[in-house]
Each structure stands twice: as structure tokens, then as C-alpha cells.
Amino acid sequence: MSSTEVKLSRLLGLAQKFNNFYLTGFHKGDIRPFLVEGQQVGLIKSDVLKQLHKYPEVFCIRDCEYTKQGLVELNPAFRDYNERTAQLEKVLRELRSDGLFSALQGWRDECFEVKSEHKALLKMERAATPLFGVRKYGVDINGYVRHPQHGLCIWLQQRSNTKETWPGKWDNMVGGGLSVGYGIMETAIKEAAEEASIPKDLVKNLVSAGCVSFFFESDQGLFPNTEYVFDLELPVDFVPHNADGEVQAFELLPAKECVERVFTPDFKTTSAPVVIDFLIRHGHITAEKELNFTQIVELLHVPLQSLYTYKTRLEQKLQQHQASLPNDDNNCNCTSLPSSPLENGHNKKEAA
């Protein structure tokens, strides 16, 4: 085995690291589905659940005898996007004041939308999304150069030491979350200008390269992330520079050195999938060089869109056993069923 193969064999371990929750978290038994308008939009761990019990007017927290799994539902009495958003934000601001969760220390006054399929149900402060296991979406740009001496080279940024998350870590050249009101390409162009001062005559050459998805867990919470990926070939003499104060350095690395940087603790773990995906697509990481190539590729595309299927799975189970269940509402007081009346946080029947 060549030295290159030895180095690349570490990739599977790295892919398992940024998918630590996907691989092991669902089996821990300390999570509950989070529902809004009867649709699962996230997952809530026991430490967060403990605090949500303080807000019965906002959250319906109940067990389900039939499924042996409880759930948390945003009060179904909140009828529209704005009311749901306002009621949830009151809770989040109080939790932030209490200083109970490190994730909320990075409060940004920037919101992500919480969706069921394509329908936006509410918006949530970005820093709070890990507490509710809400799917998040972002944009990453691989800036690269075909260098005459060094071959394929990749631009990396070093995040500012004042960043709320991953301060001082190395990262992709450009990256940013999809905030409320911004589209995918719109975000890519905005972040390219803010983070790397890429001019319009170059940013027009952005090439969509699909997406990567992974499910990571840290001490701040759950990160079911989908990143829309773009490639941007840059002139050899172009040097990015930061315009928004969120980046403290840039460095151009040959592909082999970039792989080594990704393996270090100085690199942002949740940005590693974007670099690995780029190196696979550009032929630097191949099945011939990497024994676990297929597993790695799969772990770059975790099926996040089909993981939150609590309602579907419950309905299927009920349909299978409906004939054997007595007609008694006390068997299952689960609000995810459309045929059962929903209850608000005060345990009163919802008005028709």
C-alpha cells in the first residue's frame, strides 16, 4: 500500500466523525420528534426537553402508549407562520437569558426557516436550531486554481477568532447559511462578495456541483445539514480578501496538502464534507486509492429529507393494526394523527 493510500484511508474515520449522530444518535433513546402543524421538523434531546416543560402554553409534550415514543409539538393553537414564530422566539430569548445552552451564546439575530417539505412553517433564530434538530441549509464555494507548478490547488479561509462558532478554524473559501429571504444562488453571490471580495466578472463563473448532507452532533446540539456546493475556478494571480470581518486569513494549498489540513483539529469538522466531495469529483480521491470509497461517498449524502418521517411511520403502523385496536381515544393521545383532535398546551380541545 502506498503512502497516499495510507493517508486516504483516514477518510472513512473523518466521514464517520461528521456523521456521528446519523450513525449512533438515533439509537440512544433520548430524543423525541419535534412537530409543527402535525409534521415532524426536528428532534429534541432530553436536556432541551427538560427546559421545554416550563412552557406548557407553547409546547405539547406527551407520551404515546402505542409507539412507546413521546413527542413534542408546538402548540397547534398557533395558526400561522407569524404567530408560531413570535411564540417560539419568546421562549428562545428567555432560554438565552438563563444561559442554559452554549448554542444560544452565539445569538446572531439571523433566522432560518423551518419547513415541512416546501412549506415554511415558522422562522427560528439560527443559533437555536441545534437545540431543536432542525434541518439547516447553506452554501459553500470551492475556490480552486489549476497551478502550472503545483497542479490542482484549493483556497481555504481561516475563520475569525471572534466568530460565534468554530473560531480560528480553517474552512472552505466561502460559506454561509440560507437565511430567511435569500435564495441559493443569491446567497452564494452575497457570501462570495462579503467573505472573499470576488468580483462580478469572476463570480459569474460559479458552477453548481450538487450538494452534500450529513448529521453531526456536538455539545451545542444537532446539525442535520445540507450544503449546496459550487465550484469556482480562479485565475492564478487572484488573491481573495475579506470584506466583512469574519475571515482573518486565506491560504492556497495543493490538493494533497489540503487533505492533510482537513485531518487536523484546526479544520472545521462540518466543512470537511465539502472538501472531500470536491476532491472526489476532481479525481484526487478515487476508488483505486481509497478502500472505503463507496462508504465515504454514501456518508457525503445522508438522506436527511427522509429521516424525519415520524408521522408517516406512525400512520403506517396504525393502519396495519387498526382492526385489532379498540375504538378508544385513550389508547394513543398522539397529536400527529390527523384523525385525532389536537390539544393545545393547556390540554383543552382545539376549537373546530
CSV table of N, CA and C in Angstrom, one decimal, residues 51 82 155 158 232 287 310 334 347:
chain,number,residue,atom,x,y,z
A,51,GLN,N,-36.1,21.6,29.8
A,51,GLN,CA,-36.4,23.1,29.9
A,51,GLN,C,-37.8,23.4,29.2
A,82,ASN,N,-46.5,33.7,11.4
A,82,ASN,CA,-46.0,34.8,12.3
A,82,ASN,C,-46.3,34.5,13.8
A,155,TRP,N,-8.3,27.1,-2.4
A,155,TRP,CA,-8.2,28.2,-1.4
A,155,TRP,C,-9.0,27.8,-0.2
A,158,GLN,N,-9.4,31.1,6.9
A,158,GLN,CA,-9.3,30.9,8.4
A,158,GLN,C,-10.3,31.8,9.0
A,232,LEU,N,-15.7,27.2,-8.2
A,232,LEU,CA,-15.3,28.4,-8.9
A,232,LEU,C,-13.8,28.4,-9.2
A,287,ALA,N,-11.7,5.4,-6.2
A,287,ALA,CA,-11.9,4.1,-5.6
A,287,ALA,C,-10.6,3.3,-5.7
A,310,TYR,N,-41.7,10.7,11.2
A,310,TYR,CA,-42.5,10.2,12.4
A,310,TYR,C,-43.9,10.0,12.1
A,334,CYS,N,-51.7,10.8,20.7
A,334,CYS,CA,-50.7,11.4,19.9
A,334,CYS,C,-51.2,12.4,18.9
A,347,ASN,N,-54.1,21.6,27.4
A,347,ASN,CA,-54.8,20.3,27.4
A,347,ASN,C,-56.3,20.5,27.2
